[in-house]
Short mmCIF file of C-alpha atoms and ligand atoms in Angstrom, two decimals:
data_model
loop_
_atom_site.label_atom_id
_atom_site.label_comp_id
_atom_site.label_asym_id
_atom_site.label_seq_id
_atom_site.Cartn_x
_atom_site.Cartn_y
_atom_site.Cartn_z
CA UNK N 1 143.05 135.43 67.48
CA UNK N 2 144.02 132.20 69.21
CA UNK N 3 140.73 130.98 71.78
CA UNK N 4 141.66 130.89 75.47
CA UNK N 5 142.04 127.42 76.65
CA UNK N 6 140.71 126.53 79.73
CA UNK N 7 140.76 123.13 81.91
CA UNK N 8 137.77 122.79 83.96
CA UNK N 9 138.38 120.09 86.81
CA UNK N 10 135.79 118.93 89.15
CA UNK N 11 136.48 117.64 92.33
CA UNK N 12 132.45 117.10 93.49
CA UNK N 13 130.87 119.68 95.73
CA UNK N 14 127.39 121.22 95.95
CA UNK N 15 127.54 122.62 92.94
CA UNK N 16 127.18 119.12 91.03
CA UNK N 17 125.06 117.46 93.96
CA UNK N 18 121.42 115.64 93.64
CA UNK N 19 119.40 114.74 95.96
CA UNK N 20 119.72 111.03 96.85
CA UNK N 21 116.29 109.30 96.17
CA UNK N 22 116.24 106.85 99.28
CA UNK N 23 117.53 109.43 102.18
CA UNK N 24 117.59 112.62 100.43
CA UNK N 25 120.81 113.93 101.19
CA UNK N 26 122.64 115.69 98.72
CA UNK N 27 125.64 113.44 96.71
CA UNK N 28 127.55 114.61 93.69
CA UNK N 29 126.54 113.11 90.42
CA UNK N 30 128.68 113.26 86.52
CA UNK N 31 130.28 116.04 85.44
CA UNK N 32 128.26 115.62 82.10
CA UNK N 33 125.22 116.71 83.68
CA UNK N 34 126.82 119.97 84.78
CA UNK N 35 128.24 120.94 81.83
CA UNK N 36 124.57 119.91 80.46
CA UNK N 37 123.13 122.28 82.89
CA UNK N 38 125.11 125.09 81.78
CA UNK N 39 124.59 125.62 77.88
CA UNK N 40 125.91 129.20 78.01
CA UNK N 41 129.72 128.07 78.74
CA UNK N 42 129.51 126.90 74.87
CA UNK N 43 128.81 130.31 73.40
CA UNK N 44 132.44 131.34 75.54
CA UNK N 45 135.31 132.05 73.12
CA UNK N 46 137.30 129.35 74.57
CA UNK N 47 138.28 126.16 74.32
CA UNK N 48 137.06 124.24 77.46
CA UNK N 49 138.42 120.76 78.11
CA UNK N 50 136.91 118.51 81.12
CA UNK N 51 138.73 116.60 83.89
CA UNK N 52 136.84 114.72 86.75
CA UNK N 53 138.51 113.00 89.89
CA UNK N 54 137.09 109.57 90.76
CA UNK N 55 136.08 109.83 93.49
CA UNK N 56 133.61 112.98 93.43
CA UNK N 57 133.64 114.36 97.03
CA UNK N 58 131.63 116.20 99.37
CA UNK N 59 134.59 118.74 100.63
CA UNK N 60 134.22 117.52 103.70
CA UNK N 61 136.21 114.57 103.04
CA UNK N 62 139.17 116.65 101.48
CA UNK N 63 142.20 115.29 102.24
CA UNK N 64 146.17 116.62 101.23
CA UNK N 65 146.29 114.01 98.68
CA UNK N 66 143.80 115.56 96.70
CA UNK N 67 145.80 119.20 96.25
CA UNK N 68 148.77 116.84 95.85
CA UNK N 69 147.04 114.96 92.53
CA UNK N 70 145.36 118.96 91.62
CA UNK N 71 149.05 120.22 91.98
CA UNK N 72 150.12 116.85 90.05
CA UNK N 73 147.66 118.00 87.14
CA UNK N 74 148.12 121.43 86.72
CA UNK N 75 152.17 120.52 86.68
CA UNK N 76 151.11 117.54 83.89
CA UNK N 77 149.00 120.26 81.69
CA UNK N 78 150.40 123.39 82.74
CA UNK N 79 151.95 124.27 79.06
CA UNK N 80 148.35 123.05 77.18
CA UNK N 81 146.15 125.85 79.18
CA UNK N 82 145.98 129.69 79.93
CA UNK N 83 144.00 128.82 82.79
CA UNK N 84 142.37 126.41 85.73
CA UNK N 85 138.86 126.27 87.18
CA UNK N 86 138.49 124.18 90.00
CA UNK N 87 134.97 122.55 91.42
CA UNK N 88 135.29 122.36 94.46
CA UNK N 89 132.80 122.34 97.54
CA UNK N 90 132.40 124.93 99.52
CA UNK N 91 133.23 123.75 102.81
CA UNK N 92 137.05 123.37 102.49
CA UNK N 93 137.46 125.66 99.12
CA UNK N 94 139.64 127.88 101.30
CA UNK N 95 141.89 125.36 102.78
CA UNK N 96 142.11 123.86 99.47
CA UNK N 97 142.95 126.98 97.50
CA UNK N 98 145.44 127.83 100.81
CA UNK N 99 147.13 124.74 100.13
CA UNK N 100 147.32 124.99 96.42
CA UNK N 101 148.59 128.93 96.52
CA UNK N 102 152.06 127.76 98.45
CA UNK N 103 152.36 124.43 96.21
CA UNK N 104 152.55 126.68 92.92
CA UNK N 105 155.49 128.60 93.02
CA UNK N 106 155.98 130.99 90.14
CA UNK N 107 152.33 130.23 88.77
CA UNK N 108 151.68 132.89 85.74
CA UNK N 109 148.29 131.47 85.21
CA UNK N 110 144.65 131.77 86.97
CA UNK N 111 143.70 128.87 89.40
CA UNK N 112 140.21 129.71 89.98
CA UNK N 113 138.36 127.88 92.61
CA UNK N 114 134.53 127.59 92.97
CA UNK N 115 131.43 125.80 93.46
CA UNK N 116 128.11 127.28 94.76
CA UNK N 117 125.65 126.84 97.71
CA UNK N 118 122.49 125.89 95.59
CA UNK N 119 123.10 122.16 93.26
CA UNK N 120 123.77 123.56 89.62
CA UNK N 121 120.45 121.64 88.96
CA UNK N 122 118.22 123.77 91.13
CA UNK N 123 115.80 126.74 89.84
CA UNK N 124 117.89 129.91 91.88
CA UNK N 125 121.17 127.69 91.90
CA UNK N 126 124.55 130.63 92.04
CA UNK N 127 126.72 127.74 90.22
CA UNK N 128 125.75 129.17 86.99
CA UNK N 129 126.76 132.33 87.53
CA UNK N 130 129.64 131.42 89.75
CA UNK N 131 131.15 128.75 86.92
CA UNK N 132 130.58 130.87 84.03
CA UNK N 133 132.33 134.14 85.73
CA UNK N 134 135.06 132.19 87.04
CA UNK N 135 136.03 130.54 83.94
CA UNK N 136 135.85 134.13 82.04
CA UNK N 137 138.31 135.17 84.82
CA UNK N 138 140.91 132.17 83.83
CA UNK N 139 140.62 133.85 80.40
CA UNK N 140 141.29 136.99 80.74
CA UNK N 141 144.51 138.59 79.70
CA UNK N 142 146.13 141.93 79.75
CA UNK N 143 147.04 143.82 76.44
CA UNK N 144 149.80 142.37 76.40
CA UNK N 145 148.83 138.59 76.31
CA UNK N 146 149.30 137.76 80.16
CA UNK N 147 147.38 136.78 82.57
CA UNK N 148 145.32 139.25 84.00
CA UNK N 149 145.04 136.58 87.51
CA UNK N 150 148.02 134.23 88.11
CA UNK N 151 146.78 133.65 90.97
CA UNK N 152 144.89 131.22 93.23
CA UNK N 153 141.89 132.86 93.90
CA UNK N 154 137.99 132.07 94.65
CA UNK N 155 135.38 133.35 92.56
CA UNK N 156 132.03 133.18 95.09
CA UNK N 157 128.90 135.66 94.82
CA UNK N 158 130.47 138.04 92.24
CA UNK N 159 133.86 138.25 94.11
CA UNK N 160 137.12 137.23 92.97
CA UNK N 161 139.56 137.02 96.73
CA UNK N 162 143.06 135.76 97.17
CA UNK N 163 142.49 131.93 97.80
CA UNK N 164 144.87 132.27 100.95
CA UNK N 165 143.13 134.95 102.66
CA UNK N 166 139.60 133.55 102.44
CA UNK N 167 137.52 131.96 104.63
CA UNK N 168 133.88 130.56 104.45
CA UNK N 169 131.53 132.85 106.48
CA UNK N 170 128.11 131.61 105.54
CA UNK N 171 126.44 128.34 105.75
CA UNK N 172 123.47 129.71 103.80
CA UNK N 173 123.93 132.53 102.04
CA UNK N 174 124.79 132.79 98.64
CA UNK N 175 127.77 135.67 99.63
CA UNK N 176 129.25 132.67 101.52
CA UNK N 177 133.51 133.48 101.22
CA UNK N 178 135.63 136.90 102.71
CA UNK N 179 138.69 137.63 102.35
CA UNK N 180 138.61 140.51 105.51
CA UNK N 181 141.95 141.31 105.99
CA UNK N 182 142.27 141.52 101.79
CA UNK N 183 140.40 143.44 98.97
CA UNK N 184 138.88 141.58 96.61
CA UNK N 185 141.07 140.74 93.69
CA UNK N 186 138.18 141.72 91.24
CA UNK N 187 134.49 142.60 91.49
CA UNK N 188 131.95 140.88 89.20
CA UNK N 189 129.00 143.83 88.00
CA UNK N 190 128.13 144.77 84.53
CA UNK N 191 131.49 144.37 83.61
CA UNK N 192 134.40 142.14 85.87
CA UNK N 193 136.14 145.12 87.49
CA UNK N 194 140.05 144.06 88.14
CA UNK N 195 141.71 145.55 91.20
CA UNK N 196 144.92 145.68 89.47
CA UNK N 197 146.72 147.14 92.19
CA UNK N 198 146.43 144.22 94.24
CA UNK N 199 146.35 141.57 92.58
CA UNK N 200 150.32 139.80 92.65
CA UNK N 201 152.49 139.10 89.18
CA UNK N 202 154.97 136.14 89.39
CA UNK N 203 158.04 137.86 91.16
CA UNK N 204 160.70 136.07 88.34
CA UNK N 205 159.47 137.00 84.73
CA UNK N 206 159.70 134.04 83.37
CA UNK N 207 160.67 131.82 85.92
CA UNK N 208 159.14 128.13 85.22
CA UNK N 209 156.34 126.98 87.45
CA UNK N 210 157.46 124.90 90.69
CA UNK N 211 155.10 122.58 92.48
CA UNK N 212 155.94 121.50 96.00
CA UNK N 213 153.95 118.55 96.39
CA UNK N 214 155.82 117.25 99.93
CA UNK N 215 154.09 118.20 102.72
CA UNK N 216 154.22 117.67 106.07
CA UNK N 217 150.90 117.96 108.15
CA UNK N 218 151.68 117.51 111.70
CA UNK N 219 149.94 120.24 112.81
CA UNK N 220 147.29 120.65 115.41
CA UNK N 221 145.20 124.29 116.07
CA UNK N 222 144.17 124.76 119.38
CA UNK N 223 141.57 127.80 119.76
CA UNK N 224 141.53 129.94 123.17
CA UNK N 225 138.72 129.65 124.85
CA UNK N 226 137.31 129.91 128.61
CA UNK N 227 137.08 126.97 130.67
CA UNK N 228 140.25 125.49 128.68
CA UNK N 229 141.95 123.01 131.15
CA UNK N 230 145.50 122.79 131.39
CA UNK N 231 145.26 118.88 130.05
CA UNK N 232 143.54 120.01 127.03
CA UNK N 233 146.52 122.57 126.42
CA UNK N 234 149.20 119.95 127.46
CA UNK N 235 147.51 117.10 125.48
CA UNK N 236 147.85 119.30 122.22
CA UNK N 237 150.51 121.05 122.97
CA UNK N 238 153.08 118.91 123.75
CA UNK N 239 152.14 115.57 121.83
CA UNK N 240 155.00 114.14 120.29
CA UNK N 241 152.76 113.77 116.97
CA UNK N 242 152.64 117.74 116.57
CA UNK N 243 155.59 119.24 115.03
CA UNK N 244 153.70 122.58 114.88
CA UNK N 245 150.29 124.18 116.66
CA UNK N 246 148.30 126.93 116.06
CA UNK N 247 146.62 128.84 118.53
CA UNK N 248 143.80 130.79 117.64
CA UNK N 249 143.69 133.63 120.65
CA UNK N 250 141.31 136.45 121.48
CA UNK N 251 141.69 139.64 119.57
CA UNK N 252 144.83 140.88 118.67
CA UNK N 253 146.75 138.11 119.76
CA UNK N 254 145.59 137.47 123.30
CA UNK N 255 145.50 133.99 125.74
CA UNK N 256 145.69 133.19 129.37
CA UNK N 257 148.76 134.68 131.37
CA UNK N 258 148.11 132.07 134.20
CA UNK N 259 151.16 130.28 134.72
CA UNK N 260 150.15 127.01 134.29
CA UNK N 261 149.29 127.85 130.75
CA UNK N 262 152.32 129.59 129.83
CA UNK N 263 154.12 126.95 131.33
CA UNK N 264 153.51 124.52 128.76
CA UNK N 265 153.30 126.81 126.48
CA UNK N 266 157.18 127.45 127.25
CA UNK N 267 157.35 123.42 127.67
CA UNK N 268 156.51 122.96 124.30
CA UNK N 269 158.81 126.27 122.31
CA UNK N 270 161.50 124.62 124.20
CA UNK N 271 160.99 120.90 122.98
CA UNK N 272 161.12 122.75 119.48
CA UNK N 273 157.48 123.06 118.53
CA UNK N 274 156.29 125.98 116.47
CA UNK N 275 153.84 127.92 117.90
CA UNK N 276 152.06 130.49 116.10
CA UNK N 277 149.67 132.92 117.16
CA UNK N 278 146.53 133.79 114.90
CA UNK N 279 143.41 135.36 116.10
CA UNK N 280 140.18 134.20 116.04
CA UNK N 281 138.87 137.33 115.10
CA UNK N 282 137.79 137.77 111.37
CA UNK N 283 139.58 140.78 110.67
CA UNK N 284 142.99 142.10 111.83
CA UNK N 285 145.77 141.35 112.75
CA UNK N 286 148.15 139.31 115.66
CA UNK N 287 149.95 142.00 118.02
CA UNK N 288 151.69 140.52 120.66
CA UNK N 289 153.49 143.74 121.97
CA UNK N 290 149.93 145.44 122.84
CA UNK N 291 148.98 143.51 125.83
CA UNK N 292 151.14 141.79 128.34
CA UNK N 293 149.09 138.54 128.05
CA UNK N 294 150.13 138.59 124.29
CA UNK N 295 154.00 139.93 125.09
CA UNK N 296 153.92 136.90 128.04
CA UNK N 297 153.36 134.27 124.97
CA UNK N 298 155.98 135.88 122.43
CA UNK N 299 158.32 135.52 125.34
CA UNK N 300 157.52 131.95 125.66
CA UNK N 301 158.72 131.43 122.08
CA UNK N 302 155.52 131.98 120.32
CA UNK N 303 155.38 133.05 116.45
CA UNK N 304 153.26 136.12 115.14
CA UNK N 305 151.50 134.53 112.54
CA UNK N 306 150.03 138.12 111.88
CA UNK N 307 146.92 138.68 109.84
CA UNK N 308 146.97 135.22 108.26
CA UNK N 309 143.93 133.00 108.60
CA UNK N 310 143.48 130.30 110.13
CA UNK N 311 143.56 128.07 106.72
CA UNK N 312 146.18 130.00 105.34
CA UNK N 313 148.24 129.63 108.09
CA UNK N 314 148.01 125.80 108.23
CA UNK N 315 148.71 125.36 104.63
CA UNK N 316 151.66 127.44 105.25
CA UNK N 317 153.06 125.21 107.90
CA UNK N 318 152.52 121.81 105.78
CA UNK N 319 154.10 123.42 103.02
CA UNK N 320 157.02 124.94 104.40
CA UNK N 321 157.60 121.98 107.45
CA UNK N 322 157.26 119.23 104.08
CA UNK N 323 160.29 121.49 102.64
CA UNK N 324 162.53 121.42 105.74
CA UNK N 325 163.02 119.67 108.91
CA UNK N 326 164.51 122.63 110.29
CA UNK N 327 162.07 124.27 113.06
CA UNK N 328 163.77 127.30 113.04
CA UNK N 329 163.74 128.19 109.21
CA UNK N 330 160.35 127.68 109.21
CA UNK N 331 159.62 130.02 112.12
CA UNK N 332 161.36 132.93 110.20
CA UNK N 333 159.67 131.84 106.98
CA UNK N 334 156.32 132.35 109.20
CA UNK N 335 157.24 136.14 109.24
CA UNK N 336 157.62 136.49 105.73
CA UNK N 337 154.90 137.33 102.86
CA UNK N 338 155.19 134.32 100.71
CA UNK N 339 152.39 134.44 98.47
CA UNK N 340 150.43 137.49 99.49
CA UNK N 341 148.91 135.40 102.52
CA UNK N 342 149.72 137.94 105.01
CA UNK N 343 150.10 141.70 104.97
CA UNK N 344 153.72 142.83 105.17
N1 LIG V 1 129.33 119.90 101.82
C1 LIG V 1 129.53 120.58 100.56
C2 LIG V 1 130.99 120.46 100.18
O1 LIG V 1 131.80 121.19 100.72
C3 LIG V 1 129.11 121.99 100.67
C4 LIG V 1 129.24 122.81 99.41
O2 LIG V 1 129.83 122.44 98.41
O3 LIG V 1 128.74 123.94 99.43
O4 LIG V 1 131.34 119.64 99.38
#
């Protein structure tokens, strides 16, 4: 039987930090030292070929022009390997793996993000375990030769979630990603249990692999919160750099009914904005019929971005807003279950 082949691309990250000798602070250092760190991944049945940006980052920095040149690569070497892994830090893995889920169109093959919270280098580092699950995950195939992910996904603290539906929940612990408002995609114990049921095929068999690499990222998120003055809501609201907002409101889809706010709210639908409601609450979903505060902003114009998060939800908008200039289409495109990031 033919090995998998797997390309393993690092993009910096925790997992291949050191401590800097003059300040201390963590920076990434050579992928060779990784891979040295990690002796196991050569006893793998598969074929594992290396590729390193230049620049390493700290996620921090991440920027769209990185999932552009990932998108870029996969595209280039998309017919070579079964599977991706991506290094990434931790920080922005979600945004990143948001991002890369609506550039892939038709993908049939894993993308598999991770990185850990520990340097690979340290004694009780998770990057082994992390790297060496997620790349048997880009491996694995089905009986009958297909992938058994083609998805984007994050392998973190023996779970495998949709990349689009998770976000980073823990500064310090090793369980550090959730995907709350989606099960996890597999489950890493004994054995790598596959939840089959939820995990999404490529809706046309066979269809070839599009990337959309245009995207368009004036967006601005404004989140909800007390003592928000109606400057702060006009300034974001209604600058003419924003094409699209996203307001992150209380519970299930909730914000200030006092007039002033809803009247630039309604200032800004009707200069053509997109406005989308998400809610800053970790699990669950947008309703704006529930509560007349909520009904008060749908009637203003504003678009249920349902259970989506917050990362998921911007990724959306650069992706769709960099394929048309048309505000409208993208507001009904908003409603609709593109790539399993919202529940429909
Ligand atoms: N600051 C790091 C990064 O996101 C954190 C990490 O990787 O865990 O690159």
């Amino acid at each position: 039987m033919n090995k998998a082949s797997i390309l393993l691309v690092y993009t910096g990250g925790t997992i291949g930090m050191k401590a800097d000798p003059v300040d201390g602070t963590l920076r990434p250092f050579d992928f060779g030292e990784i891979l040295r760190e990690v002796p196991e991944l050569s006893k793998f049945a598969v074929r594992l070929d290396t590729y390193t940006f230049d620049p390493l980052i700290d996620s921090s920095d991440v920027e769209p022009s990185l999932w552009q040149a990932i998108a870029e690569l996969i595209r280039e070497r998309y017919d070579h390997y079964d599977g991706f892994v991506i290094l990434h830090g931790t920080d922005t893995m979600a945004y990143t793996a948001s991002a890369l889920s609506f550039m892939l169109e038709n993908l049939s093959k894993p993308v598999i993000l991770t990185g850990s919270q520990l340097p690979i280098g340290t004694l009780r580092t998770d990057g082994k375990e992390n790297l060496i699950s997620a790349v048997e995950i880009a491996a694995a195939k089905d009986g009958e030769g297909d992938a058994l992910v083609p998805e984007v996904a994050i392998y973190f603290n023996a779970k495998l979630l949709r990349g689009n539906r998770a976000t980073k929940v823990s500064a310090d612990n090793f369980s550090a990603f959730r995907s709350p408002n989606c099960p996890p995609l597999a489950e890493a114990g004994i054995h790598i249990r596959y939840n089959r049921e939820h995990i999404l095929r490529p809706s046309g068999r066979g269809a070839a692999l599009a990337i959309h690499t245009a995207l368009d990222t004036r967006v601005s998120i404004l989140k909800i919160h007390p003592g928000m003055t109606p400057q702060l809501a006009r300034t974001v609201l209604c600058s003419p750099e924003t094409r699209a907002v996203i307001l992150e409101t209380y519970g299930s889809g909730n914000a200030p009914g006092k007039a002033w706010f809803l009247d630039i709210v309604r200032e800004a639908c009707t200069a053509g904005k997109i406005l989308v409601n998400v809610t800053q609450c970790l699990e669950g979903t947008v309703n704006m019929d529930l509560y007349a505060n909520g009904k008060a902003m749908e009637c203003a114009g504003v678009v249920n971005g349902f259970d989506g998060t917050t990362e998921g939800t911007l990724a959306k908008l650069f992706y769709l807003m960099g394929r048309s200039r048309d505000n409208e289409w993208v507001k009904s495109m908003l409603g609709k279950d593109l790539r399993g990031e919202i529940s429909k």
